[in-house]
PDB file of C-alpha atoms in Angstrom:
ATOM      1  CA  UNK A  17     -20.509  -1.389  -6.985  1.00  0.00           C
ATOM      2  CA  UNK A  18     -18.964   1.215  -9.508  1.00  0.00           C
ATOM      3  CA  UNK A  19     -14.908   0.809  -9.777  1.00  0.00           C
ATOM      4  CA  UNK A  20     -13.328   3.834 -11.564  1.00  0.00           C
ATOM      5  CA  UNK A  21     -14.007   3.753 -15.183  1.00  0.00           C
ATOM      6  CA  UNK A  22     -11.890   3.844 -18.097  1.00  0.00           C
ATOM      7  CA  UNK A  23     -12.131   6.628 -19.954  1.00  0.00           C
ATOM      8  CA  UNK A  24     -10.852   7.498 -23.370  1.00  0.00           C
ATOM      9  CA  UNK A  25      -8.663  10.464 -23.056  1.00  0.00           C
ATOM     10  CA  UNK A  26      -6.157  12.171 -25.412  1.00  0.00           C
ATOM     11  CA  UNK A  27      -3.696  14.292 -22.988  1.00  0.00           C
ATOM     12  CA  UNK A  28      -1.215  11.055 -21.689  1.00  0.00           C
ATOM     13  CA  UNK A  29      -0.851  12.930 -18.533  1.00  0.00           C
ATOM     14  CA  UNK A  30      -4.313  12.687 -17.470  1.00  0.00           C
ATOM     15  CA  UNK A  31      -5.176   9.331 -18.967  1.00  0.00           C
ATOM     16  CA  UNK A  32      -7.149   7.321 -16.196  1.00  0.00           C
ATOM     17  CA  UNK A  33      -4.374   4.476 -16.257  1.00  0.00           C
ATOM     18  CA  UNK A  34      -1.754   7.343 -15.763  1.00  0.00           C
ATOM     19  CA  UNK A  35      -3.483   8.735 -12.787  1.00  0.00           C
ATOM     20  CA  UNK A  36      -4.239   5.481 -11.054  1.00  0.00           C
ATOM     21  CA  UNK A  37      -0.455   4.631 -11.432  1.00  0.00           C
ATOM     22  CA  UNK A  38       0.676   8.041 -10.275  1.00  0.00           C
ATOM     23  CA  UNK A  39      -1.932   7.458  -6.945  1.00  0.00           C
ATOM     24  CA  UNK A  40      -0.489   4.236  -6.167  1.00  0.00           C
ATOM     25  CA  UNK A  41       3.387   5.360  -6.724  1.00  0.00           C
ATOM     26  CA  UNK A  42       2.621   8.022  -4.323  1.00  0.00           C
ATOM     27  CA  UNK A  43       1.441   5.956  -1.475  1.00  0.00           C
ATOM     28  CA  UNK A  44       4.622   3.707  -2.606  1.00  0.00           C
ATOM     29  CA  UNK A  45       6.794   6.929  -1.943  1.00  0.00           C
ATOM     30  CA  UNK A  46       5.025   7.959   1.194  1.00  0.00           C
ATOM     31  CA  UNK A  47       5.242   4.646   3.041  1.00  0.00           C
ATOM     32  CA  UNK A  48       8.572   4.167   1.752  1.00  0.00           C
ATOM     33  CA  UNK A  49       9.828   7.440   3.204  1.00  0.00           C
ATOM     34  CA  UNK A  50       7.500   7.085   6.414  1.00  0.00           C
ATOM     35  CA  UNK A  51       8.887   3.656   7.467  1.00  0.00           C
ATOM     36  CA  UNK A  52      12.451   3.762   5.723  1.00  0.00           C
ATOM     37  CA  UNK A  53      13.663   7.607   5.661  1.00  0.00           C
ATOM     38  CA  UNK A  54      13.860   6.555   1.786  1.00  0.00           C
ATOM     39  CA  UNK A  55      12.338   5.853  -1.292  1.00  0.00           C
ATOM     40  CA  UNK A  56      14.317   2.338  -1.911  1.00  0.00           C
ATOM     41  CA  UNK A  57      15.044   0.251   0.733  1.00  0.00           C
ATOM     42  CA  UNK A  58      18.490  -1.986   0.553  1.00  0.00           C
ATOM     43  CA  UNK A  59      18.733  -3.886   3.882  1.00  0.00           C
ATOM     44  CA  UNK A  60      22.410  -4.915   3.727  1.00  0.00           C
ATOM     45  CA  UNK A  61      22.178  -7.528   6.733  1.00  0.00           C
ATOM     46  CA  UNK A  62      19.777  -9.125   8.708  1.00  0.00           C
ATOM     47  CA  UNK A  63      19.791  -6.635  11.441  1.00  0.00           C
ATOM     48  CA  UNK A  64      19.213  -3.954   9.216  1.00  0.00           C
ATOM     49  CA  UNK A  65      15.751  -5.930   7.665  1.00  0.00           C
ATOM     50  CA  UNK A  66      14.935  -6.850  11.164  1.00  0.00           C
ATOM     51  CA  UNK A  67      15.045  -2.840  11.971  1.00  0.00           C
ATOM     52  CA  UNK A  68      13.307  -1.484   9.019  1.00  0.00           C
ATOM     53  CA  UNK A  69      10.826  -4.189   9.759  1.00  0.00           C
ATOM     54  CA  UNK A  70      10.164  -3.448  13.327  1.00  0.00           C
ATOM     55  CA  UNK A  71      10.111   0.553  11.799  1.00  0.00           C
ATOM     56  CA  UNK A  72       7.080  -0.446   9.378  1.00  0.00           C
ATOM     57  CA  UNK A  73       5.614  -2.588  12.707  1.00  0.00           C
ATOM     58  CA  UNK A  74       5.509   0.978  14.753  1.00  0.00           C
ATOM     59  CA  UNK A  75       4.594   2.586  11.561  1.00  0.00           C
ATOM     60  CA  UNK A  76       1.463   0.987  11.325  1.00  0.00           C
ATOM     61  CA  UNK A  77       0.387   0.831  14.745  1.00  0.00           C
ATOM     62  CA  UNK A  78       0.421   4.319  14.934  1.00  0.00           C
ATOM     63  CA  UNK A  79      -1.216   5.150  11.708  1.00  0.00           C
ATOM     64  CA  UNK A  80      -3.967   2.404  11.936  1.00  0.00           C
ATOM     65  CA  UNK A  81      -4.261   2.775  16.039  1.00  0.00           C
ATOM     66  CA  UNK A  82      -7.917   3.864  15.305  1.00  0.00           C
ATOM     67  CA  UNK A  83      -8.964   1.273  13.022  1.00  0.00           C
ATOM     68  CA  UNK A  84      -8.418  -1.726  14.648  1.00  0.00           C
ATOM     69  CA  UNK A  85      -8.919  -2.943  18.142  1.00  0.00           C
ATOM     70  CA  UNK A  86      -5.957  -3.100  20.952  1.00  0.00           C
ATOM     71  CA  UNK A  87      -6.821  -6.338  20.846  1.00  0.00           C
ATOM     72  CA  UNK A  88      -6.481  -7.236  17.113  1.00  0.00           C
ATOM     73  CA  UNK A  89      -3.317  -4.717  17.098  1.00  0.00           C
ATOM     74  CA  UNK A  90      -1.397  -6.673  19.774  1.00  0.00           C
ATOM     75  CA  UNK A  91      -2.138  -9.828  19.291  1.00  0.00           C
ATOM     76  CA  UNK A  92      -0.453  -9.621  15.623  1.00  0.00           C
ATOM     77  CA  UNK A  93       2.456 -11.140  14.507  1.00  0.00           C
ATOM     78  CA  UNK A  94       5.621  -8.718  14.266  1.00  0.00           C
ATOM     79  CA  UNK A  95       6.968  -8.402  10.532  1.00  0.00           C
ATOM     80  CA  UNK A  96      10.249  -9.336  11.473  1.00  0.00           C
ATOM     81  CA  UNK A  97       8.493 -13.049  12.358  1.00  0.00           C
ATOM     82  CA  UNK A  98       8.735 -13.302   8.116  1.00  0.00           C
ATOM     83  CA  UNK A  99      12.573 -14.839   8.895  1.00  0.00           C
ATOM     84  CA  UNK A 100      10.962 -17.616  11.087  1.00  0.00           C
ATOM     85  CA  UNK A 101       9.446 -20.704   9.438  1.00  0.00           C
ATOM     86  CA  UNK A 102       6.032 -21.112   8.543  1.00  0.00           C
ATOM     87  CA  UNK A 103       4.693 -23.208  11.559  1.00  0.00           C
ATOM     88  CA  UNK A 104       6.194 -20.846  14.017  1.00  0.00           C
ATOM     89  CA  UNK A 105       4.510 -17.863  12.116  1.00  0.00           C
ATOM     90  CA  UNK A 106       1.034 -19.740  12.196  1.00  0.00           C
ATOM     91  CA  UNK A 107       0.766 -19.583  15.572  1.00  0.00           C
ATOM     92  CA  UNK A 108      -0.262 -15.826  15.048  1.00  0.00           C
ATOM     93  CA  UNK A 109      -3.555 -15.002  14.094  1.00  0.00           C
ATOM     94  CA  UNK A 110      -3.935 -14.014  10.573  1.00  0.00           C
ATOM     95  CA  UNK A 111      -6.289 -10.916  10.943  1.00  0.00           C
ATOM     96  CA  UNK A 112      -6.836  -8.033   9.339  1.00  0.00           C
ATOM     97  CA  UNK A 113      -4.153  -5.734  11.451  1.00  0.00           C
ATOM     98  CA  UNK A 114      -1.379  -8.241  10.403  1.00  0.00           C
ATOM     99  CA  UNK A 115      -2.553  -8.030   7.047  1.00  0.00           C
ATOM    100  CA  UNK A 116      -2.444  -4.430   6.755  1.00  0.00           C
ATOM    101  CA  UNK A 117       0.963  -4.410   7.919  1.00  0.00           C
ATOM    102  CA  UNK A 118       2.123  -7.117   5.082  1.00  0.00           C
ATOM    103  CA  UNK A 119       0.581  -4.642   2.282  1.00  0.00           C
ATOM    104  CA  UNK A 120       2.724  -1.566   3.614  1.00  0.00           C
ATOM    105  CA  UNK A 121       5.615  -3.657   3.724  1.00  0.00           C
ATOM    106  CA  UNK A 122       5.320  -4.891   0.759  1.00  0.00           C
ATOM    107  CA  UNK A 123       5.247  -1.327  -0.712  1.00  0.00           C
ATOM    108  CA  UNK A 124       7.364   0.296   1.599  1.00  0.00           C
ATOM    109  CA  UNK A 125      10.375  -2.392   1.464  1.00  0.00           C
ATOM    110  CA  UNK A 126       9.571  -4.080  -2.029  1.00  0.00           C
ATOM    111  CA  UNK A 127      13.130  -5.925  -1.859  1.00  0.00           C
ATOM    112  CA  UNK A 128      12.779  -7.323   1.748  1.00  0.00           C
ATOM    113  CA  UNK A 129       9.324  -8.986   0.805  1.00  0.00           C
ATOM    114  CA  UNK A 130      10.205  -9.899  -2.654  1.00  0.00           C
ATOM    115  CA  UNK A 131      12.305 -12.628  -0.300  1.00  0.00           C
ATOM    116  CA  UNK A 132       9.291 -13.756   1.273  1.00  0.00           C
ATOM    117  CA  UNK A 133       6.858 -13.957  -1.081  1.00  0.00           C
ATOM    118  CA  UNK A 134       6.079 -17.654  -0.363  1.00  0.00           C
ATOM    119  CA  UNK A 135       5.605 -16.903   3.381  1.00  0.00           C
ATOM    120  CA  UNK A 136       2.156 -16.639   5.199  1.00  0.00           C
ATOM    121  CA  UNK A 137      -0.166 -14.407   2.147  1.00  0.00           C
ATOM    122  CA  UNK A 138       3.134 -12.167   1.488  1.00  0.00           C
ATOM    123  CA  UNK A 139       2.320 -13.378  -2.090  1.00  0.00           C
ATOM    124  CA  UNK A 140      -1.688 -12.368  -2.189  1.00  0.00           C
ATOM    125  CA  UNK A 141      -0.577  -8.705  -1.348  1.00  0.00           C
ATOM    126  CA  UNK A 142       2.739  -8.227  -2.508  1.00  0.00           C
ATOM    127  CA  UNK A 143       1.875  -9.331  -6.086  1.00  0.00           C
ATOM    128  CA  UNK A 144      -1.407  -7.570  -6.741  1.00  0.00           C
ATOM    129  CA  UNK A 145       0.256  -4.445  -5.941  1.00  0.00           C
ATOM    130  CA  UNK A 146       2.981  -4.497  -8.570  1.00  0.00           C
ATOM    131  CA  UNK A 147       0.824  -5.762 -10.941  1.00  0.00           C
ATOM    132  CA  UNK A 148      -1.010  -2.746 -10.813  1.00  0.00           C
ATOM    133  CA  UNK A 149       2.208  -0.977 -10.968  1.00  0.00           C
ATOM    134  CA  UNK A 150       4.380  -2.886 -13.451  1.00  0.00           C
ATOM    135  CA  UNK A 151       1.446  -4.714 -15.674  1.00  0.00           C
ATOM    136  CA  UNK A 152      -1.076  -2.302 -15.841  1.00  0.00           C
ATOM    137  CA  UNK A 153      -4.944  -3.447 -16.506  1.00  0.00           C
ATOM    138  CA  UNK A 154      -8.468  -2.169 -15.508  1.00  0.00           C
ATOM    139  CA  UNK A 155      -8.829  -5.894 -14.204  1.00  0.00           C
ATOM    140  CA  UNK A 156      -6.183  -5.938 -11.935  1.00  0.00           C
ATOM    141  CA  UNK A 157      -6.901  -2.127 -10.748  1.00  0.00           C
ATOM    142  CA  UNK A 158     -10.156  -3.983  -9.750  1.00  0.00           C
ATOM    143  CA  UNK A 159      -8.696  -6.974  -8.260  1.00  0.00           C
ATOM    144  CA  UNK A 160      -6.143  -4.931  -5.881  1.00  0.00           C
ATOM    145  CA  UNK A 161      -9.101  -2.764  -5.091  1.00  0.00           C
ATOM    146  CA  UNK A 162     -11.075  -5.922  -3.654  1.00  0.00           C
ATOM    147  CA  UNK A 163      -8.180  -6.657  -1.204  1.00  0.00           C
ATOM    148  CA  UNK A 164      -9.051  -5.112   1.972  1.00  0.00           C
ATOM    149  CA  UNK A 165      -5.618  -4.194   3.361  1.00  0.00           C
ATOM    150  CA  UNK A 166      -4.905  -2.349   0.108  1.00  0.00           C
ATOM    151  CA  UNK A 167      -8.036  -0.751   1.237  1.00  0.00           C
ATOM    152  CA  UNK A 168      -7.386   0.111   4.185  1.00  0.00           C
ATOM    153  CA  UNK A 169      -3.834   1.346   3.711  1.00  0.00           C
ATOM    154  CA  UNK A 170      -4.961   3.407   0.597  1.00  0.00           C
ATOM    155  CA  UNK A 171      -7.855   4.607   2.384  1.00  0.00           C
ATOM    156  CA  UNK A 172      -6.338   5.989   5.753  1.00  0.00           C
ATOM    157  CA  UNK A 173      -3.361   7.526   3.089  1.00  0.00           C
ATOM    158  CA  UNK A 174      -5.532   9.083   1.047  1.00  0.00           C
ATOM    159  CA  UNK A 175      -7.465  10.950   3.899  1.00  0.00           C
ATOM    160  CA  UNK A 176      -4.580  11.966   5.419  1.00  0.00           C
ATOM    161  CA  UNK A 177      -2.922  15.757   6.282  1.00  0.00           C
ATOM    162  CA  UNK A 178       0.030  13.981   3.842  1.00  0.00           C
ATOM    163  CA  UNK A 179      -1.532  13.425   1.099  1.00  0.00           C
ATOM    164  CA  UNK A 180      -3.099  16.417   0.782  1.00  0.00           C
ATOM    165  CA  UNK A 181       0.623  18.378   1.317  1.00  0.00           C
ATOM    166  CA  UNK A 182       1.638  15.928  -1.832  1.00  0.00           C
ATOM    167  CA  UNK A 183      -1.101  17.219  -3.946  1.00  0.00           C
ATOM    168  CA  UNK A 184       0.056  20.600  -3.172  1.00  0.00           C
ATOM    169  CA  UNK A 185       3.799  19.779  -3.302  1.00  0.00           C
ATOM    170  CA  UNK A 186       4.832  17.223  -5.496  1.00  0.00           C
ATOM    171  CA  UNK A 187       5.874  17.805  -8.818  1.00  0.00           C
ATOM    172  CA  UNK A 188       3.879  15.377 -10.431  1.00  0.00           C
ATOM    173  CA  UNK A 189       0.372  15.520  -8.738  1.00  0.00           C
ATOM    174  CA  UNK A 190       0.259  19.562  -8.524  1.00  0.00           C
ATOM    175  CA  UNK A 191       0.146  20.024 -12.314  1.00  0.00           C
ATOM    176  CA  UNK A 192      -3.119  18.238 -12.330  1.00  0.00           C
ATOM    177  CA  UNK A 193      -4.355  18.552  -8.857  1.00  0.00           C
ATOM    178  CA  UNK A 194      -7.663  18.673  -9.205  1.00  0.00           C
ATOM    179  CA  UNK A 195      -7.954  15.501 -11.158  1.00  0.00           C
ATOM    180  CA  UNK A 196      -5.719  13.762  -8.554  1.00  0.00           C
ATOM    181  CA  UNK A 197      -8.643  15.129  -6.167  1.00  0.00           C
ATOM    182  CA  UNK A 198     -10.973  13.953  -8.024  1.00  0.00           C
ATOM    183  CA  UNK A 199      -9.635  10.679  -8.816  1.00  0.00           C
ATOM    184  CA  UNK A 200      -8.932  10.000  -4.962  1.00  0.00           C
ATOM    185  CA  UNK A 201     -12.426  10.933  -4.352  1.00  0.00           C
ATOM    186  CA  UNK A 202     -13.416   8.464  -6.752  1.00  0.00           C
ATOM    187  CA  UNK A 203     -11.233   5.623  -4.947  1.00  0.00           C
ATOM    188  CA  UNK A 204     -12.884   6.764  -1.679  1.00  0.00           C
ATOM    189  CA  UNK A 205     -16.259   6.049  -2.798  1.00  0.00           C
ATOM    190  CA  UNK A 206     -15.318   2.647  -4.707  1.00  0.00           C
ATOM    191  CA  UNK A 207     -13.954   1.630  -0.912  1.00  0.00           C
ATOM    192  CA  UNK A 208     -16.914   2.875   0.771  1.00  0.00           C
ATOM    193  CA  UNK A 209     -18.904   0.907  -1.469  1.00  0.00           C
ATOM    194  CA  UNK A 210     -17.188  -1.937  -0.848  1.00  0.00           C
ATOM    195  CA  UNK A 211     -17.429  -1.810   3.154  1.00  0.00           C
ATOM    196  CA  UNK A 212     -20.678  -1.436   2.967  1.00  0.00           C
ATOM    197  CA  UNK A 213     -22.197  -3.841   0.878  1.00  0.00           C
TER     198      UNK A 213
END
């Protein structure tokens, strides 16, 4: 299986470790502004959480309808369950649809989950994701790339219509578009590879 490699580069802008972080703060901004109509997300009361949490819920069924089965999709646990002890929450299955949902969640509404963190594998996803982010190593690039609902979610956003607007739009990624291209690519493979075998 061939993860991105590092590669020795002299422009800081286009360093491998730049472009990797600059991929995964995108999909951070994207989800953020697709479930929360923001790029940080304050809930100020429970309601609030309970409503950007059912958002991200509706969120997710729509963008991962064709991924999963009706089945898998409905019989998964709400988000806003999180506020409920842990034996209540274990009577929902733990599959792969509910799992996708706690990895957008826990990029889309970093503050909510940071409160949950010892709840039901909130900790699994949440903290692999800002290692990447915050602690920066080729080993944990690899390790968040092994989790499948960071695959999935970084999969189905990097195919997507939006993504490919960002490249175009965003400040950041159109000065070096084509190696954001490239570098998605390159993520798209290392997934594929990983499905497969």
């Amino acid at each position: 299986m061939d993860f991105p490699k590092k590669k020795p580069q002299s422009d800081t802008n286009t360093r491998d470790d730049v472009l990797h972080k600059t991929l995964f703060r995108a999909v951070k901004k994207f989800y953020s502004q697709e479930c929360c109509n923001t790029r940080h997300v304050f809930a100020h009361s429970k309601n609030q959480e309970s409503q950007i949490l059912q958002k991200i819920d509706q969120v997710c069924k729509a963008r991962f309808a064709s991924l999963f089965s009706e089945a898998e999709i409905e019989e998964a646990a709400p988000l806003e369950l999180l506020a409920l002890d842990k034996k209540q929450l274990a009577e929902f299955p733990l599959n792969d649809f509910f799992m996708a949902k706690l990895m957008v969640a826990s990029i889309s509404a970093r503050m909510i989950m940071k409160k949950y963190i010892g709840k039901y594998e909130v900790r699994k996803v949440y903290v692999k994701y800002y290692n990447v982010l915050n602690k920066y190593s080729y080993g944990k690039l690899v390790n968040l790339l092994t989790l499948k609902p960071f695959q999935t979610v970084f999969k189905e956003f990097l195919t997507s219509s939006e993504f490919a607007q960002m490249l175009r739009e965003d400040k950041t990624l159109k000065k070096h578009q084509d190696l954001y291209k490239a570098k998605a690519q390159e993520f798209l493979e290392t997934i594929g590879q990983m499905e497969a075998g």
